[in-house]
Every structure is written in structure tokens, then in C-alpha cells.
Amino acid sequence: WKQPSGSAGYWARSLGDAEPKYLFRSGMKKTIPYLASEASPSSRLMAVEGARDVFALKMMGFKNVIGVGGAMFNLAQCRYIADTHHHVIHVVDGDLAGLKGIVQTLENALEFGLKFEFVIIPSESGDDPDDYRRNKNHDDFHRLYANRLSAGSALGLAYAKLSSEAKFPDMA
């Protein structure tokens, strides 16, 4: 997809549990989320990590789905999205990266006035949205979507889980 520099943006996913999870074209900056140019302006936007997740949600009937290339929105992506959207439902894995992504996304979104809600894929499933779609049925994901969390609830959950695992700095 086209980037501000005029170059094509693309990424690939590592195989298995290899890190990093997503591999980006050399020199590519994650400025414009994947398929953001196709999203209808002013409507609710759904965001997921990768391209496979985008297509998994589209296959479940969701519209306006974009990929951010990881567990969080960076500042440039927040700026880009804020021009046309104000309400984002961000689907994250319930693992440590997903929980940290909630915190970082909300920090980055503050100055742009974006409203975020979160769908958290249960960490015990070990699934991302594409895996969850294949391993469960569509109704399971639609239930998660219907019970999505407000930014405040998701942030509280993230802080509680991260601090209980001693993976988050003491905020005192």
C-alpha cells in the first residue's frame, strides 16, 4: 500500500514463534495502516495487528478493518487515522505484547482525541484473530466484540495484569 514517501509499504509475518513477529520492508515507516485508505471516513474503524487478521475479520462480516503492523498504534498512525476517524475498536491479543500495546496506543492517541475501545483475544487461547476465527466459530468472536472494553477498562486490566506479572514499571 502506498506510503507518504510514494513507496510501496509491505510486511510479512515470521513463521512459528520467531521474533520479531512482523518483518517490514527495509526503511519502511509504519505511517499509514494497512487498508486505511479503503476505510469509510467518519465511521467506526476496527484495527488489528496484521494483514491475515484484517482478512479474517472481513470474512466474519466486519467492515472498515485495518492492520497496524503490531500490537499498538504509533503516533504517525494515530495522526493519520484522526484525520478521518474518531472511534477505533482495536483488537489485541491478551498476551503481554497485546497488553503493553493497549497502554502504548492510549498514550499515543491522547493528543488526537481518538476514542478507543478494545477487544481482547483471551491469552489462554494463544490465538490472534485469524487463528481465533479458524479455531473457534464466528459467534465466539462476535461475543468478544459485543463485550468489548472501554479504554479505561482495558487500561485498568492491562495495568493489573502487567503489574501482577512484574512486567510493568512501578508507577509510584
PDB file of C-alpha atoms in Angstrom:
ATOM      1  CA  TRP A   1       0.000   0.000   0.000  1.00  0.00           C
ATOM      2  CA  LYS A   2       1.173   3.496  -0.761  1.00  0.00           C
ATOM      3  CA  GLN A   3       3.227   5.333   1.872  1.00  0.00           C
ATOM      4  CA  PRO A   4       3.685   9.129   2.224  1.00  0.00           C
ATOM      5  CA  SER A   5       7.097   8.853   0.549  1.00  0.00           C
ATOM      6  CA  GLY A   6       5.370   7.377  -2.509  1.00  0.00           C
ATOM      7  CA  SER A   7       6.970   3.983  -1.956  1.00  0.00           C
ATOM      8  CA  ALA A   8       5.034   0.760  -1.523  1.00  0.00           C
ATOM      9  CA  GLY A   9       4.643  -0.482   2.027  1.00  0.00           C
ATOM     10  CA  TYR A  10       4.571  -4.180   2.716  1.00  0.00           C
ATOM     11  CA  TRP A  11       5.323  -6.574   5.518  1.00  0.00           C
ATOM     12  CA  ALA A  12       5.493 -10.291   6.146  1.00  0.00           C
ATOM     13  CA  ARG A  13       4.821 -12.414   9.186  1.00  0.00           C
ATOM     14  CA  SER A  14       7.537 -14.572  10.716  1.00  0.00           C
ATOM     15  CA  LEU A  15       6.939 -18.301  10.804  1.00  0.00           C
ATOM     16  CA  GLY A  16       6.077 -20.013  14.085  1.00  0.00           C
ATOM     17  CA  ASP A  17       7.167 -18.188  17.217  1.00  0.00           C
ATOM     18  CA  ALA A  18      10.110 -16.418  15.574  1.00  0.00           C
ATOM     19  CA  GLU A  19      10.724 -12.840  16.682  1.00  0.00           C
ATOM     20  CA  PRO A  20      10.056 -10.228  15.567  1.00  0.00           C
ATOM     21  CA  LYS A  21       6.541 -11.333  14.625  1.00  0.00           C
ATOM     22  CA  TYR A  22       6.301  -8.904  11.686  1.00  0.00           C
ATOM     23  CA  LEU A  23       9.040  -8.144   9.189  1.00  0.00           C
ATOM     24  CA  PHE A  24       8.917  -4.806   7.367  1.00  0.00           C
ATOM     25  CA  ARG A  25      10.493  -3.667   4.125  1.00  0.00           C
ATOM     26  CA  SER A  26      13.831  -2.045   4.843  1.00  0.00           C
ATOM     27  CA  GLY A  27      13.372   1.658   5.579  1.00  0.00           C
ATOM     28  CA  MET A  28       9.583   1.388   5.811  1.00  0.00           C
ATOM     29  CA  LYS A  29       7.926   3.528   8.447  1.00  0.00           C
ATOM     30  CA  LYS A  30       4.573   2.366   9.791  1.00  0.00           C
ATOM     31  CA  THR A  31       2.824   5.665   8.986  1.00  0.00           C
ATOM     32  CA  ILE A  32      -0.300   4.536   7.171  1.00  0.00           C
ATOM     33  CA  PRO A  33      -2.078   1.429   8.472  1.00  0.00           C
ATOM     34  CA  TYR A  34      -2.755  -1.356   6.008  1.00  0.00           C
ATOM     35  CA  LEU A  35      -6.002  -0.731   4.044  1.00  0.00           C
ATOM     36  CA  ALA A  36      -6.664   2.575   5.858  1.00  0.00           C
ATOM     37  CA  SER A  37      -7.233   4.301   2.520  1.00  0.00           C
ATOM     38  CA  GLU A  38     -10.147   1.922   1.864  1.00  0.00           C
ATOM     39  CA  ALA A  39     -11.931   2.582   5.168  1.00  0.00           C
ATOM     40  CA  SER A  40     -15.092   4.692   5.030  1.00  0.00           C
ATOM     41  CA  PRO A  41     -14.466   8.087   6.648  1.00  0.00           C
ATOM     42  CA  SER A  42     -16.256   9.042   9.858  1.00  0.00           C
ATOM     43  CA  SER A  43     -17.446   5.509  10.571  1.00  0.00           C
ATOM     44  CA  ARG A  44     -16.259   3.188  13.311  1.00  0.00           C
ATOM     45  CA  LEU A  45     -12.886   1.676  12.465  1.00  0.00           C
ATOM     46  CA  MET A  46     -11.584  -1.750  13.527  1.00  0.00           C
ATOM     47  CA  ALA A  47      -7.855  -2.260  13.878  1.00  0.00           C
ATOM     48  CA  VAL A  48      -5.887  -5.496  14.142  1.00  0.00           C
ATOM     49  CA  GLU A  49      -2.206  -6.432  14.076  1.00  0.00           C
ATOM     50  CA  GLY A  50      -1.612  -7.971  10.678  1.00  0.00           C
ATOM     51  CA  ALA A  51      -2.923  -8.479   7.168  1.00  0.00           C
ATOM     52  CA  ARG A  52      -4.158 -12.030   7.899  1.00  0.00           C
ATOM     53  CA  ASP A  53      -6.159 -10.639  10.813  1.00  0.00           C
ATOM     54  CA  VAL A  54      -7.667  -7.962   8.540  1.00  0.00           C
ATOM     55  CA  PHE A  55      -8.934 -10.583   6.135  1.00  0.00           C
ATOM     56  CA  ALA A  56     -10.136 -12.859   8.949  1.00  0.00           C
ATOM     57  CA  LEU A  57     -12.397 -10.091  10.283  1.00  0.00           C
ATOM     58  CA  LYS A  58     -13.589  -9.186   6.798  1.00  0.00           C
ATOM     59  CA  MET A  59     -14.537 -12.864   6.305  1.00  0.00           C
ATOM     60  CA  MET A  60     -16.600 -12.609   9.515  1.00  0.00           C
ATOM     61  CA  GLY A  61     -18.532  -9.687   8.034  1.00  0.00           C
ATOM     62  CA  PHE A  62     -16.751  -6.751   9.670  1.00  0.00           C
ATOM     63  CA  LYS A  63     -16.180  -3.639   7.577  1.00  0.00           C
ATOM     64  CA  ASN A  64     -13.587  -0.863   7.874  1.00  0.00           C
ATOM     65  CA  VAL A  65     -10.821  -3.147   9.146  1.00  0.00           C
ATOM     66  CA  ILE A  66      -7.191  -2.015   9.051  1.00  0.00           C
ATOM     67  CA  GLY A  67      -3.858  -3.521  10.109  1.00  0.00           C
ATOM     68  CA  VAL A  68      -1.336  -1.571  12.182  1.00  0.00           C
ATOM     69  CA  GLY A  69       1.601  -3.982  11.920  1.00  0.00           C
ATOM     70  CA  GLY A  70       1.867  -4.838  15.600  1.00  0.00           C
ATOM     71  CA  ALA A  71       0.085  -4.619  18.931  1.00  0.00           C
ATOM     72  CA  MET A  72      -0.039  -0.815  19.084  1.00  0.00           C
ATOM     73  CA  PHE A  73      -0.829   2.327  17.123  1.00  0.00           C
ATOM     74  CA  ASN A  74       2.219   4.557  16.821  1.00  0.00           C
ATOM     75  CA  LEU A  75       1.981   8.380  16.793  1.00  0.00           C
ATOM     76  CA  ALA A  76       2.062   8.623  12.999  1.00  0.00           C
ATOM     77  CA  GLN A  77      -0.766   6.093  12.641  1.00  0.00           C
ATOM     78  CA  CYS A  78      -2.868   7.954  15.250  1.00  0.00           C
ATOM     79  CA  ARG A  79      -2.288  11.221  13.385  1.00  0.00           C
ATOM     80  CA  TYR A  80      -3.243   9.642  10.053  1.00  0.00           C
ATOM     81  CA  ILE A  81      -6.409   7.993  11.416  1.00  0.00           C
ATOM     82  CA  ALA A  82      -7.534  11.104  13.331  1.00  0.00           C
ATOM     83  CA  ASP A  83      -7.969  12.975  10.045  1.00  0.00           C
ATOM     84  CA  THR A  84     -10.923  10.774   9.055  1.00  0.00           C
ATOM     85  CA  HIS A  85     -11.993   8.701  12.081  1.00  0.00           C
ATOM     86  CA  HIS A  86     -12.680   9.335  15.745  1.00  0.00           C
ATOM     87  CA  HIS A  87     -13.789   5.926  17.033  1.00  0.00           C
ATOM     88  CA  VAL A  88     -11.456   2.918  16.852  1.00  0.00           C
ATOM     89  CA  ILE A  89     -12.092  -0.615  18.065  1.00  0.00           C
ATOM     90  CA  HIS A  90      -8.677  -2.196  18.473  1.00  0.00           C
ATOM     91  CA  VAL A  91      -8.440  -5.992  18.572  1.00  0.00           C
ATOM     92  CA  VAL A  92      -5.399  -7.169  20.538  1.00  0.00           C
ATOM     93  CA  ASP A  93      -4.064 -10.480  21.755  1.00  0.00           C
ATOM     94  CA  GLY A  94      -4.350 -10.918  25.527  1.00  0.00           C
ATOM     95  CA  ASP A  95      -0.626 -11.686  25.838  1.00  0.00           C
ATOM     96  CA  LEU A  96       2.000  -9.327  27.277  1.00  0.00           C
ATOM     97  CA  ALA A  97       2.611  -7.644  23.909  1.00  0.00           C
ATOM     98  CA  GLY A  98      -1.122  -7.003  23.477  1.00  0.00           C
ATOM     99  CA  LEU A  99      -1.492  -5.582  26.983  1.00  0.00           C
ATOM    100  CA  LYS A 100       1.529  -3.319  26.524  1.00  0.00           C
ATOM    101  CA  GLY A 101       0.044  -2.335  23.156  1.00  0.00           C
ATOM    102  CA  ILE A 102      -3.120  -1.099  24.904  1.00  0.00           C
ATOM    103  CA  VAL A 103      -1.073   1.181  27.155  1.00  0.00           C
ATOM    104  CA  GLN A 104       1.134   2.498  24.348  1.00  0.00           C
ATOM    105  CA  THR A 105      -1.795   3.013  21.964  1.00  0.00           C
ATOM    106  CA  LEU A 106      -3.705   5.087  24.501  1.00  0.00           C
ATOM    107  CA  GLU A 107      -0.612   7.167  25.291  1.00  0.00           C
ATOM    108  CA  ASN A 108      -0.087   7.828  21.571  1.00  0.00           C
ATOM    109  CA  ALA A 109      -3.780   8.585  20.898  1.00  0.00           C
ATOM    110  CA  LEU A 110      -4.175  11.168  23.675  1.00  0.00           C
ATOM    111  CA  GLU A 111      -3.249  14.257  21.675  1.00  0.00           C
ATOM    112  CA  PHE A 112      -5.509  13.316  18.752  1.00  0.00           C
ATOM    113  CA  GLY A 113      -8.813  12.927  20.611  1.00  0.00           C
ATOM    114  CA  LEU A 114      -9.391   9.401  19.353  1.00  0.00           C
ATOM    115  CA  LYS A 115     -11.923   7.224  21.182  1.00  0.00           C
ATOM    116  CA  PHE A 116     -10.627   3.673  21.601  1.00  0.00           C
ATOM    117  CA  GLU A 117     -12.390   0.507  22.664  1.00  0.00           C
ATOM    118  CA  PHE A 118     -10.658  -2.872  22.882  1.00  0.00           C
ATOM    119  CA  VAL A 119     -11.495  -6.454  22.001  1.00  0.00           C
ATOM    120  CA  ILE A 120      -9.027  -8.670  23.821  1.00  0.00           C
ATOM    121  CA  ILE A 121      -8.480 -12.192  22.499  1.00  0.00           C
ATOM    122  CA  PRO A 122      -8.087 -14.431  25.589  1.00  0.00           C
ATOM    123  CA  SER A 123      -4.385 -15.086  26.205  1.00  0.00           C
ATOM    124  CA  GLU A 124      -5.009 -18.683  27.219  1.00  0.00           C
ATOM    125  CA  SER A 125      -6.167 -19.395  23.673  1.00  0.00           C
ATOM    126  CA  GLY A 126      -2.791 -18.304  22.285  1.00  0.00           C
ATOM    127  CA  ASP A 127      -4.653 -17.106  19.217  1.00  0.00           C
ATOM    128  CA  ASP A 128      -4.637 -13.949  17.178  1.00  0.00           C
ATOM    129  CA  PRO A 129      -7.863 -13.005  15.343  1.00  0.00           C
ATOM    130  CA  ASP A 130      -7.097 -15.167  12.306  1.00  0.00           C
ATOM    131  CA  ASP A 131      -6.306 -18.216  14.477  1.00  0.00           C
ATOM    132  CA  TYR A 132      -9.308 -17.489  16.682  1.00  0.00           C
ATOM    133  CA  ARG A 133     -11.552 -17.422  13.598  1.00  0.00           C
ATOM    134  CA  ARG A 134     -10.212 -20.792  12.468  1.00  0.00           C
ATOM    135  CA  ASN A 135     -10.143 -22.459  15.915  1.00  0.00           C
ATOM    136  CA  LYS A 136     -13.477 -21.144  17.207  1.00  0.00           C
ATOM    137  CA  ASN A 137     -16.678 -20.187  15.479  1.00  0.00           C
ATOM    138  CA  HIS A 138     -17.706 -16.722  14.373  1.00  0.00           C
ATOM    139  CA  ASP A 139     -20.158 -16.442  17.273  1.00  0.00           C
ATOM    140  CA  ASP A 140     -17.280 -16.629  19.775  1.00  0.00           C
ATOM    141  CA  PHE A 141     -15.562 -13.632  18.196  1.00  0.00           C
ATOM    142  CA  HIS A 142     -18.831 -11.720  17.845  1.00  0.00           C
ATOM    143  CA  ARG A 143     -19.373 -12.264  21.610  1.00  0.00           C
ATOM    144  CA  LEU A 144     -15.929 -10.806  22.324  1.00  0.00           C
ATOM    145  CA  TYR A 145     -16.779  -7.879  20.050  1.00  0.00           C
ATOM    146  CA  ALA A 146     -20.153  -7.281  21.760  1.00  0.00           C
ATOM    147  CA  ASN A 147     -18.393  -7.254  25.145  1.00  0.00           C
ATOM    148  CA  ARG A 148     -15.501  -5.012  24.109  1.00  0.00           C
ATOM    149  CA  LEU A 149     -13.895  -2.854  26.774  1.00  0.00           C
ATOM    150  CA  SER A 150     -13.791   0.912  27.071  1.00  0.00           C
ATOM    151  CA  ALA A 151     -10.343   2.497  27.042  1.00  0.00           C
ATOM    152  CA  GLY A 152     -10.464   2.946  30.831  1.00  0.00           C
ATOM    153  CA  SER A 153     -11.462  -0.666  31.492  1.00  0.00           C
ATOM    154  CA  ALA A 154      -8.847  -2.009  29.075  1.00  0.00           C
ATOM    155  CA  LEU A 155      -6.163   0.201  30.610  1.00  0.00           C
ATOM    156  CA  GLY A 156      -7.088  -0.953  34.123  1.00  0.00           C
ATOM    157  CA  LEU A 157      -6.978  -4.593  33.031  1.00  0.00           C
ATOM    158  CA  ALA A 158      -3.633  -4.086  31.282  1.00  0.00           C
ATOM    159  CA  TYR A 159      -2.052  -2.395  34.323  1.00  0.00           C
ATOM    160  CA  ALA A 160      -3.405  -5.075  36.675  1.00  0.00           C
ATOM    161  CA  LYS A 161      -2.143  -7.994  34.578  1.00  0.00           C
ATOM    162  CA  LEU A 162       1.185  -6.406  33.707  1.00  0.00           C
ATOM    163  CA  SER A 163       1.939  -5.375  37.298  1.00  0.00           C
ATOM    164  CA  SER A 164       0.944  -8.807  38.654  1.00  0.00           C
ATOM    165  CA  GLU A 165       3.466 -10.379  36.298  1.00  0.00           C
ATOM    166  CA  ALA A 166       6.117  -7.796  37.294  1.00  0.00           C
ATOM    167  CA  LYS A 167       6.385  -6.836  33.628  1.00  0.00           C
ATOM    168  CA  PHE A 168       5.412  -3.228  34.100  1.00  0.00           C
ATOM    169  CA  PRO A 169       7.372  -0.497  35.886  1.00  0.00           C
ATOM    170  CA  ASP A 170       6.188   0.641  39.281  1.00  0.00           C
ATOM    171  CA  MET A 171       4.133   3.790  38.696  1.00  0.00           C
ATOM    172  CA  ALA A 172       4.728   5.236  42.211  1.00  0.00           C
TER     173      ALA A 172
END
